[in-house]
XYZ file of C-alpha atoms in Angstrom:
584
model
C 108.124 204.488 204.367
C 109.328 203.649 207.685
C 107.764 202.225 210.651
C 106.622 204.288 213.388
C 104.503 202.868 215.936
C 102.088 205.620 217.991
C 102.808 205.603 221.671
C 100.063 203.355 223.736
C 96.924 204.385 224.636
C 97.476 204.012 227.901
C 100.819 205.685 228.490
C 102.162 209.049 227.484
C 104.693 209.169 224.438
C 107.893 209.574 225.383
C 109.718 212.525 225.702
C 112.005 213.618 223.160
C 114.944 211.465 222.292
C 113.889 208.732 224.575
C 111.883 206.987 221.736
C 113.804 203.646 221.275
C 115.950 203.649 218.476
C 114.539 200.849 217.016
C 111.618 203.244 215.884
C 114.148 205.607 213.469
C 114.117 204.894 209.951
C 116.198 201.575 208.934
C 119.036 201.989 206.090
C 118.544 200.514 202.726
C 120.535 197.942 203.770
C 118.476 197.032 206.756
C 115.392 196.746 204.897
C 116.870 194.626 202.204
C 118.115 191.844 205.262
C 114.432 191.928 206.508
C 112.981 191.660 203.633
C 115.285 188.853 202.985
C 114.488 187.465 205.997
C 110.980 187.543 205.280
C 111.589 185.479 202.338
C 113.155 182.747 204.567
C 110.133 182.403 206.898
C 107.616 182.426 203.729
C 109.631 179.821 201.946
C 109.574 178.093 205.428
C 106.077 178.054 206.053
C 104.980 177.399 202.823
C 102.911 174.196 201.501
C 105.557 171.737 200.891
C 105.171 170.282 197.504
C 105.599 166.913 198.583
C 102.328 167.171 200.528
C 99.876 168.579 197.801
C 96.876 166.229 197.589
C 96.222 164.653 195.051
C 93.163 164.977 192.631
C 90.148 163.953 194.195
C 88.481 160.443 192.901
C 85.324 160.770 191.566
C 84.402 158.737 194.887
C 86.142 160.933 196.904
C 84.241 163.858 194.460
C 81.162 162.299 195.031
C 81.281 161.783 198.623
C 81.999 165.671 199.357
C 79.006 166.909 196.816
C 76.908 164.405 199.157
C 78.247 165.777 202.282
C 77.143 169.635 200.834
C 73.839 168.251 200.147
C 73.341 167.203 203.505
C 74.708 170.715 204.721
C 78.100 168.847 206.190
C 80.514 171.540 206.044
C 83.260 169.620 207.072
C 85.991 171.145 210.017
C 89.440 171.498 210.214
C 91.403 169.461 212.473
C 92.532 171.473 216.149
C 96.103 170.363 216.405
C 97.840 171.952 219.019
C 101.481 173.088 218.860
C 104.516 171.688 220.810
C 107.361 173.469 219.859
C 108.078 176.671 218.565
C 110.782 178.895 217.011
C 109.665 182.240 217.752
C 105.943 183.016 217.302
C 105.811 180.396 214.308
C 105.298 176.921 215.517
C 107.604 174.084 214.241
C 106.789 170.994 215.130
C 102.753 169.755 216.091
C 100.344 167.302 218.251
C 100.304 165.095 214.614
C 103.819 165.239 213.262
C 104.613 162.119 213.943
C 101.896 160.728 211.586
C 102.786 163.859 209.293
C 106.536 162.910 208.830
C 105.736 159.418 208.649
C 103.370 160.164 205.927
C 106.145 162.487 204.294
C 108.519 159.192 204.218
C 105.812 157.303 202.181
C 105.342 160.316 199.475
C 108.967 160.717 199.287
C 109.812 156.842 198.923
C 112.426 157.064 201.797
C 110.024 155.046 204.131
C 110.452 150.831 204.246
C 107.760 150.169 206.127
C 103.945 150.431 206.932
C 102.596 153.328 208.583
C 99.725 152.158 210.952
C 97.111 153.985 212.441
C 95.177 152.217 215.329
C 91.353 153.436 215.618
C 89.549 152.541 218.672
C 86.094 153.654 218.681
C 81.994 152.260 219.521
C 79.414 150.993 217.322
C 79.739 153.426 214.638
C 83.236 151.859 213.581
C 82.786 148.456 214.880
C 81.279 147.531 211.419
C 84.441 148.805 209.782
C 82.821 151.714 208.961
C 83.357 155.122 208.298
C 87.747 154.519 209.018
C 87.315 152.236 206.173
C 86.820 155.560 203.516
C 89.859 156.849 205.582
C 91.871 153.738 205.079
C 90.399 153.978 200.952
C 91.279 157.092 200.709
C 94.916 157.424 202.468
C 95.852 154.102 200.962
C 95.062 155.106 197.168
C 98.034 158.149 198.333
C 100.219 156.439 200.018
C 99.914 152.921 199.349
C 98.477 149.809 200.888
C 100.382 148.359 203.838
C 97.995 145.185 204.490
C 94.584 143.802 206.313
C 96.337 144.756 209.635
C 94.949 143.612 212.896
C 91.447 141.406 212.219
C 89.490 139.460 214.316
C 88.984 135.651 214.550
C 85.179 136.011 213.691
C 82.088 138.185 213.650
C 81.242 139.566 216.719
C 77.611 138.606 216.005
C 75.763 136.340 213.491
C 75.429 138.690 211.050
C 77.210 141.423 209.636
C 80.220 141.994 207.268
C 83.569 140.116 207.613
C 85.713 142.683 206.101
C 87.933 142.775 208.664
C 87.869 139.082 210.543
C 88.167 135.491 209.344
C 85.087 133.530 208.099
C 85.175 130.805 211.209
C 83.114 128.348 212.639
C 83.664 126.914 216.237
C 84.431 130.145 218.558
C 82.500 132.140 221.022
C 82.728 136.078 221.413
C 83.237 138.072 224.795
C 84.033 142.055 224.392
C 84.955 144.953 226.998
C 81.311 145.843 225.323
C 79.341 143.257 227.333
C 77.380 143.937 231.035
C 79.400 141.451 232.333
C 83.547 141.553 232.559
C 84.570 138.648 230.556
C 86.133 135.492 232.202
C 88.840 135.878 229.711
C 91.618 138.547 229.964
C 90.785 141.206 226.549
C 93.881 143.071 224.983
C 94.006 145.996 222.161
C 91.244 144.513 219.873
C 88.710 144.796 223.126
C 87.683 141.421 221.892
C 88.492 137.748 222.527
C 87.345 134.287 220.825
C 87.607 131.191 222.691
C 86.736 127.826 220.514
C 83.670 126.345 221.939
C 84.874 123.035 220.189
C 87.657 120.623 219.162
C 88.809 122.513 215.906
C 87.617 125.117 215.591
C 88.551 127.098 213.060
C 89.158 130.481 210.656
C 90.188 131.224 207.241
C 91.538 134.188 205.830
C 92.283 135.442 202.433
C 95.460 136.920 201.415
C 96.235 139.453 198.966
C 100.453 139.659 199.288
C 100.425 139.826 203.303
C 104.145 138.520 204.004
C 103.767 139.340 207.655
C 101.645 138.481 210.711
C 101.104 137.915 214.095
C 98.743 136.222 216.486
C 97.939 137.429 219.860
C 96.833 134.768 221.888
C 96.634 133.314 225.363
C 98.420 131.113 227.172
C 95.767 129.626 229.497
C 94.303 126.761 229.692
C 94.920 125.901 225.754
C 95.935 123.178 223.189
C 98.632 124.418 220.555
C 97.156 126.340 217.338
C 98.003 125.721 214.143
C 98.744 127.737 210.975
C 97.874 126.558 207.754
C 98.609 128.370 204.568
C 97.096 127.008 201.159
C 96.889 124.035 203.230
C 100.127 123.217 204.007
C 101.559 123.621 207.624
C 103.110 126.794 208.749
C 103.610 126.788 212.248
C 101.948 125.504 215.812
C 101.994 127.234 218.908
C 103.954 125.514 222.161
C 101.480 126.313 225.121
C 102.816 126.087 228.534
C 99.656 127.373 230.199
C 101.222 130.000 232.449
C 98.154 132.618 231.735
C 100.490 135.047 229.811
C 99.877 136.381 226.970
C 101.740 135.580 223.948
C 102.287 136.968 220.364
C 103.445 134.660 217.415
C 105.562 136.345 214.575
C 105.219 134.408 211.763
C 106.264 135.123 207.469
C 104.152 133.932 204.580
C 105.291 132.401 201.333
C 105.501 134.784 198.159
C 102.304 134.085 196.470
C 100.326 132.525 199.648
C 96.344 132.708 198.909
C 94.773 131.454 201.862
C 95.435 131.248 205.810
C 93.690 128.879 207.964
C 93.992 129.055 211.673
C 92.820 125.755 213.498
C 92.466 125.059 217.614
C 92.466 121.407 217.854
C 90.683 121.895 221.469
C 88.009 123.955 223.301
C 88.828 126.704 225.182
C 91.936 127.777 223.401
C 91.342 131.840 223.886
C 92.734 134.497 220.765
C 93.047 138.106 220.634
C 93.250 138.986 216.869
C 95.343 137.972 214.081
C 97.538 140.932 212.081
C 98.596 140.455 208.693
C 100.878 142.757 207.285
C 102.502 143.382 203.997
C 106.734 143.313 204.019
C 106.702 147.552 202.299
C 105.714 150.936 203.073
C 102.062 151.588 202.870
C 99.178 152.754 205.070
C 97.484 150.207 207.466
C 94.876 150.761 209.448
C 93.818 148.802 212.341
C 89.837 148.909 213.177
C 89.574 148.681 217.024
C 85.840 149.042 217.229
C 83.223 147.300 219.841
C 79.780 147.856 219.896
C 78.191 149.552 223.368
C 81.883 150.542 224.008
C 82.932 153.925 225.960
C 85.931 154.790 227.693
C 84.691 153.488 230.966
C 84.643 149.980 229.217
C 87.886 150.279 227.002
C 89.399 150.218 230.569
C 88.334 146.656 231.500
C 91.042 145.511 228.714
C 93.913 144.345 230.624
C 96.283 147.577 230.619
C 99.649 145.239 230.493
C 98.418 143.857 227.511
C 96.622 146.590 225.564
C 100.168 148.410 226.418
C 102.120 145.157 224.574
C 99.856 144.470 222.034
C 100.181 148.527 220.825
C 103.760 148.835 221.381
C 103.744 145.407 218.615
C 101.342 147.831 215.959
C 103.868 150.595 216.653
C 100.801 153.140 215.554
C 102.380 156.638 213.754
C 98.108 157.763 215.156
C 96.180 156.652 217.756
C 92.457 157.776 216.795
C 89.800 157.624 219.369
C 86.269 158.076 218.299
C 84.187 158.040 221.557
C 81.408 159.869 223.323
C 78.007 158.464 221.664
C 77.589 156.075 224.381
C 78.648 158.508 227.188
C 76.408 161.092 225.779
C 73.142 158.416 226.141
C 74.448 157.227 229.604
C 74.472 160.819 230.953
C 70.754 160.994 229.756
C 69.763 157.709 231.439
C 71.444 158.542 234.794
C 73.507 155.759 234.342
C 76.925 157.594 234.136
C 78.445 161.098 236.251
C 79.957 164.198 234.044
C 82.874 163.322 236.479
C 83.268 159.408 235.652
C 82.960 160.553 232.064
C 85.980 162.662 232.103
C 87.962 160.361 234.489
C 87.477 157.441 232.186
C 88.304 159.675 229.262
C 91.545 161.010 230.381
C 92.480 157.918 231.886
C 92.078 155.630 228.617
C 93.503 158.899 226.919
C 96.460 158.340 229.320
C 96.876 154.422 228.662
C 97.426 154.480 225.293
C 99.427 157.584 225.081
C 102.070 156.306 227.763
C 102.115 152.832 225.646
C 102.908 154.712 222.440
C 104.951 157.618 223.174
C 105.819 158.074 219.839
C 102.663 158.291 218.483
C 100.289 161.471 217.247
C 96.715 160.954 218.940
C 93.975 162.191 217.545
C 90.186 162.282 219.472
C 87.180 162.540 217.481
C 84.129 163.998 219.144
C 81.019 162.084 218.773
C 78.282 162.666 216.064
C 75.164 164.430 216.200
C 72.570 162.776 219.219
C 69.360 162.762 219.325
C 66.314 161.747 221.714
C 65.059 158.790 218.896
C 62.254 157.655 218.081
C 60.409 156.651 221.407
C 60.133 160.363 222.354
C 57.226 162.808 222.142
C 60.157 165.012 219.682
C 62.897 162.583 218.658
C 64.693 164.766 216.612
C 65.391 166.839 219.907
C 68.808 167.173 220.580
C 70.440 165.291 223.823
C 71.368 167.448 226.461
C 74.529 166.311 227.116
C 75.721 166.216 223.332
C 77.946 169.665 223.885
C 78.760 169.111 227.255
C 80.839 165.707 226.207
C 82.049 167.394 222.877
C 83.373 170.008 224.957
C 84.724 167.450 227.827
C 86.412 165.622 225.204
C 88.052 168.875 223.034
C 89.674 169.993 226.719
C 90.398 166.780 227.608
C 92.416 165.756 224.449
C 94.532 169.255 224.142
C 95.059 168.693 227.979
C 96.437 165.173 227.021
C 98.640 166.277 224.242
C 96.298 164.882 221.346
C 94.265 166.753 218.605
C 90.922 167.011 218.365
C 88.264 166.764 215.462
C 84.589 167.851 216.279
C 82.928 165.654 213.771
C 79.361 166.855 215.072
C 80.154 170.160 213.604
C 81.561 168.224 210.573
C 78.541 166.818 210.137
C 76.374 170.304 210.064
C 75.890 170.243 213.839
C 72.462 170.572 215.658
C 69.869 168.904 212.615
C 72.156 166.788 210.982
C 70.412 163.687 211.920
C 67.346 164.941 211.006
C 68.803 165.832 207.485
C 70.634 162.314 207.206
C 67.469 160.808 208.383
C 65.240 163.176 205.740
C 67.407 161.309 202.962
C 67.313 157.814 204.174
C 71.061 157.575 205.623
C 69.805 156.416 209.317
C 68.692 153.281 211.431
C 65.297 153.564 212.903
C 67.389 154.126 216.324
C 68.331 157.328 214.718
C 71.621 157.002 216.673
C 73.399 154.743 213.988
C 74.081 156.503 210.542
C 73.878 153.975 207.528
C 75.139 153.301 203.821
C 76.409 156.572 202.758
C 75.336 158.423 205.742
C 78.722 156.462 206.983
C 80.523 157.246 203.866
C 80.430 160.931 204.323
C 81.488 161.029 208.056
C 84.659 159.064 206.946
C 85.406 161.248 204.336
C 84.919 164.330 206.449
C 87.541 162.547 208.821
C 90.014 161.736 206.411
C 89.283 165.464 204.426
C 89.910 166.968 207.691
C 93.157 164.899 207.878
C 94.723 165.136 204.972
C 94.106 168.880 204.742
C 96.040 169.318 208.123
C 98.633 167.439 206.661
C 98.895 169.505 203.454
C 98.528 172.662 205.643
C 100.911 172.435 208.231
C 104.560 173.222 207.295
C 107.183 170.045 207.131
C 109.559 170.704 210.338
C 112.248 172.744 209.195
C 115.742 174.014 211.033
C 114.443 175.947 213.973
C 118.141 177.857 214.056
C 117.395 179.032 210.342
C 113.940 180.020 211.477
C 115.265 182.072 214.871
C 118.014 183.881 212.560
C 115.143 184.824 209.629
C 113.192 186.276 212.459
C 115.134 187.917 214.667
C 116.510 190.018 211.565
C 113.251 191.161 210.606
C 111.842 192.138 213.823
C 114.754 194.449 214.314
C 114.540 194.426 218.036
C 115.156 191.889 220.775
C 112.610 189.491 221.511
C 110.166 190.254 224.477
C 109.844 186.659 226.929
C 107.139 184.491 225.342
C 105.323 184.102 228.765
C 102.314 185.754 229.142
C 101.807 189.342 229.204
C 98.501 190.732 231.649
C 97.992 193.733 229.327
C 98.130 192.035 226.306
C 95.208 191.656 224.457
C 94.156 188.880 221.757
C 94.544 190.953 218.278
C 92.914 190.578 215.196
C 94.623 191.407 212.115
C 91.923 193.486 209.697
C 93.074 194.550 206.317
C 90.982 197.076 204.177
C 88.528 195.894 201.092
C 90.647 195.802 198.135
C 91.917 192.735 196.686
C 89.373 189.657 196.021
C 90.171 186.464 197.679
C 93.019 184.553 195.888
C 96.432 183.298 196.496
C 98.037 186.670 197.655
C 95.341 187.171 200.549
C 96.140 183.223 201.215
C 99.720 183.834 201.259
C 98.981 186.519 204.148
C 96.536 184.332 206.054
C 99.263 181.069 205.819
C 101.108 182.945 207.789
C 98.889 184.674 210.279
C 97.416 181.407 210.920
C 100.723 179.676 211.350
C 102.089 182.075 214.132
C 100.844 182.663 217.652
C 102.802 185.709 218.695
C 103.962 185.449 221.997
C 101.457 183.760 223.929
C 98.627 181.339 223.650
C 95.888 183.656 223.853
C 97.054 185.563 220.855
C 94.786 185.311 217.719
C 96.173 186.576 214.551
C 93.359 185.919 211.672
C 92.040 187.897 208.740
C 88.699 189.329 209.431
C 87.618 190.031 205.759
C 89.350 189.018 202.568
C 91.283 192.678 201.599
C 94.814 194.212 200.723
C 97.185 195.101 203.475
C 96.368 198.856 204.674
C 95.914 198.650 208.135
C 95.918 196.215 210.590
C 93.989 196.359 214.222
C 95.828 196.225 217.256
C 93.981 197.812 220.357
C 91.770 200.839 219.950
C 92.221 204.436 218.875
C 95.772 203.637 217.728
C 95.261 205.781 215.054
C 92.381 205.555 212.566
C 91.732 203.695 209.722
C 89.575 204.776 206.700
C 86.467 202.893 208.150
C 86.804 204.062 211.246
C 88.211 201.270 213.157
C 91.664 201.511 215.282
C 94.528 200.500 213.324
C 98.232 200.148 213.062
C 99.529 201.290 209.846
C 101.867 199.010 208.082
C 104.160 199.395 204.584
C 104.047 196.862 202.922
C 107.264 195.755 201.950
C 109.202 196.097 199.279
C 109.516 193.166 196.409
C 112.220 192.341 194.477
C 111.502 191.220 190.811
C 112.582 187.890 191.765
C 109.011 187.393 193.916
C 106.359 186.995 191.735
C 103.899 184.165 192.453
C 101.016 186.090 194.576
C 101.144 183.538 197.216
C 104.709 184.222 198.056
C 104.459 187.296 197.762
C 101.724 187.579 199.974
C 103.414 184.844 202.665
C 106.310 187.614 202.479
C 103.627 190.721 203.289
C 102.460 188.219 206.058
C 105.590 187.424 207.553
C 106.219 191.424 207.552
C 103.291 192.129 209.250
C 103.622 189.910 211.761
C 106.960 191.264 212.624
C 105.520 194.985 212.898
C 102.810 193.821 215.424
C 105.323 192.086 217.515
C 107.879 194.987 217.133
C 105.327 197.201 218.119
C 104.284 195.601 221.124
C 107.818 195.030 222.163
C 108.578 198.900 221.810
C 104.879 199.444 223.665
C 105.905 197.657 226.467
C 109.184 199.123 226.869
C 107.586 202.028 227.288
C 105.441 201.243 229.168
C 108.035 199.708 231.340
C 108.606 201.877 234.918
């Protein structure tokens, strides 16, 4: 059955033989090239097979039963398009860490793929990016220790990620006072407060490394490994700073790192292994915010990055700006300034990079108030600051407070012994879950979100099954957003999915156009403005044919990614003959 759209609601039909002819019945032969054409953009826009995930662990099992348990319904990542062939967008805010990741599932890629996480308290500990580092390494393969620091950044505390060290003093873009010493990437330095001091480090097949240090006022260093000389620094005390590239021995065990005199000043230490692999570089400081990650030394934050060469730059701030709102101690306005403008600084240092911002987790008053399980005030107004803030910046967002089950998820967390007594800082596997919420929410983008493919192919596919020529992209004032409602009939399941793939895929024609399912159905009807002719229910509709299969389409998702594709096309054609007549 042919296509015939019903003249707008707002216009009188046309008179007779003025009806574009795109509206007349298409030959057999027409329908077959759309319907081949259809195919194309399904196949297209399909899951690749190379990014399936994996079966989960029975960590990774156990972690997501938790997160249910604790009513954490996890959220899908917002990553905004950049480029698009038609209404179907082909390339994405994250493909850079997509293809990257592609290149170390297909076994075409030689060397690490780094992600660089800069982030407050709740990360500063290593935690919660360490499940995402667990969890992306056991899929794509381990890539090394990456950046660590020289020591602990207090007495206590894990040394997962830093040397064990005696000998060195501690100053971070964390503190009240700026630190006499020039910070980098890390956001920390360590200066030895005596003649060698020192730090050891285990290896575990690192080949490569690199120590960012200062030139200032400093003795040489030396590098040690199993005890044998490696290398020693040449200082000439100019107040640059300076990176040493250095390559271990097959088989090395240990690395010591030794300043023969006091106030020698270091920046971190990377350690890399020589193949592909995922590293992931922990860039956490305790009290930090954006306001402070800017009293790094932008020159060298900008070097130091460019070295990591980061496929993602993650940023998980906002828990510290949230209390400093409450306290008066911070403006909404120097929030978002210092936001956008550390936003800015690392995106212009790694151009080539995806960036991803994480919105801070739930916040509550704690435990000196009359109701601490209140929630702050300005918890939504900084989640919301930093969603517009990162699309506005080309990065993606992630609202981990929904992740976590929104407002009453510290309570719960706290109800089940996964919080501090601040009730600010999650704990144990309180931790655990938000990191695998982050990495789910990851590595489901990635699985969702088609590989680029041949934007020419694309164009061709569509512009034979629309039928018509293309209306311009740019806005339209009397469009209006459209929801796509198909009738009960079919249960959920891989055909419906197929349909939805699509939907979900495409923005037709402008950025305020939302194509969704509303219920889980077969394709009937579909809703397009009101009264534009009636649907069993009673609800405006658009009726569309579904198209017709050949016997060489039978798995119900393509199928249904076919039916999707086809209805997309009738909306658009519609509203490209709707406008034309419309037209004066």
């Amino acid at each position: 059955m042919a296509f015939h759209p019903a003249p707008p609601v707002d216009s009188p039909p046309p008179a007779a033989g003025e009806r574009p002819a795109a509206a007349g019945a298409p030959s057999r032969e027409s329908r077959q090239a759309r319907l081949a054409a259809a195919q194309v953009i399904a196949r297209a826009l399909a899951p690749a097979d190379s990014r399936r995930l994996t079966e989960l662990s029975p960590e990774e099992q156990s972690l997501l039963e938790l997160a249910a348990s604790l009513q954490a319904p996890g959220a899908g990542i917002e990553n905004p398009c950049v480029e698009r062939t038609g209404p179907f967008c082909t390339r994405t805010v994250l493909e850079p860490l997509f293809s990257a990741l592609d290149g170390l599932r297909s076994g075409q890629a030689s060397s690490p793929v780094r992600i660089a996480a800069f982030g407050n308290s709740l990360i500063a500990g290593d935690r919660i990016v360490d499940i995402v580092r667990e969890q992306f390494v056991r899929r794509f393969g381990d890539g090394g220790r990456g950046l660590l620091l020289i020591d602990r950044l207090a007495p206590y505390g894990p040394r997962t990620r830093t040397g064990t060290a005696e000998g060195w003093s501690v100053h971070t873009v964390g503190e009240l006072k700026d630190s006499p010493w020039p910070i980098g990437l890390s956001g920390v330095v360590h200066v030895s407060s005596q003649p060698r001091a020192r730090s050891r480090f285990s290896l575990s097949g690192e080949r490569q490394g690199t120590l960012f240090w200062l030139d200032q006022d400093s003795g040489p260093l030396e590098l040690r490994v199993d005890g044998h000389p490696l290398l020693q620094t040449q200082p000439q005390n100019g107040g640059e700073h300076q990176q040493e590239d250095f390559t271990l021995p097959p088989g090395a065990k240990t690395l010591e790192l030794i300043a023969p005199q006091r106030g020698t000043a270091l920046q971190g230490l990377a350690l890399d292994k020589p193949g592909p692999g995922i590293v992931l570089d922990t860039l956490g400081v305790p009290s930090a915010d954006a306001s402070l990650f800017l009293r790094a030394d932008e020159a060298m934050v900008a070097d130091q990055l460019r070295a990591r060469a980061p496929a993602l730059v993650l940023v998980m701030l906002g828990g510290n700006e949230v209390k400093r709102l409450q306290w008066k101690r911070s403006t909404s306005s120097q929030v978002e300034r210092d936001l956008r403008r550390f936003l800015q600084r690392v995106t212009r240092a790694t151009p080539e990079a995806a960036c991803l911002v994480v919105g801070p987790v739930d916040a509550v008053l704690g435990p000196g108030a009359a109701k601490p399980f209140q929630q702050r005030e300005h918890l939504e107004e900084v989640i919301g600051m930093e969603r517009e803030i990162a699309l506005e910046e080309g990065c993606a967002f992630f609202d981990m407070f929904a992740a976590m089950g929104g407002t009453g998820a510290i309570q719960r967390f706290h109800t089940r012994g996964f919080m501090h007594d601040d009730l600010v800082h999650p704990k144990g596997r309180g931790l655990d879950v938000l990191g695998a919420l982050l990495s789910r929410g990851l590595l489901r983008s990635w699985e969702d979100t088609p590989r680029t493919e041949p934007s020419a192919a694309l164009a061709r596919a569509w512009t034979t099954l629309l039928g018509v020529e293309l209306l311009s992209h740019a806005p339209h004032p009397s469009r209006q957003t459209r929801s796509v409602a198909l009738l009960p009939g079919a249960p959920e399941g891989p055909w419906t999915d197929g349909v939805r793939r699509v939907l979900d895929t495409a923005r037709a024609r402008d950025a305020s156009a939302s194509l969704s399912l509303a219920e889980p159905s077969s394709l009937r009807c579909a809703t397009l403005v009101p009264r534009l002719g009636v649907a069993a229910d009673g609800s405006g509709c658009l009726p569309v044919t579904p198209p017709p299969f050949s016997e060489g389409v039978q798995d119900p998702f393509q199928r249904g990614s076919v039916v999707g594709a086809w209805l997309l096309a009738e909306l658009v054609r519609y509203d490209t003959l709707a406008t034309a007549w419309q037209a004066p």
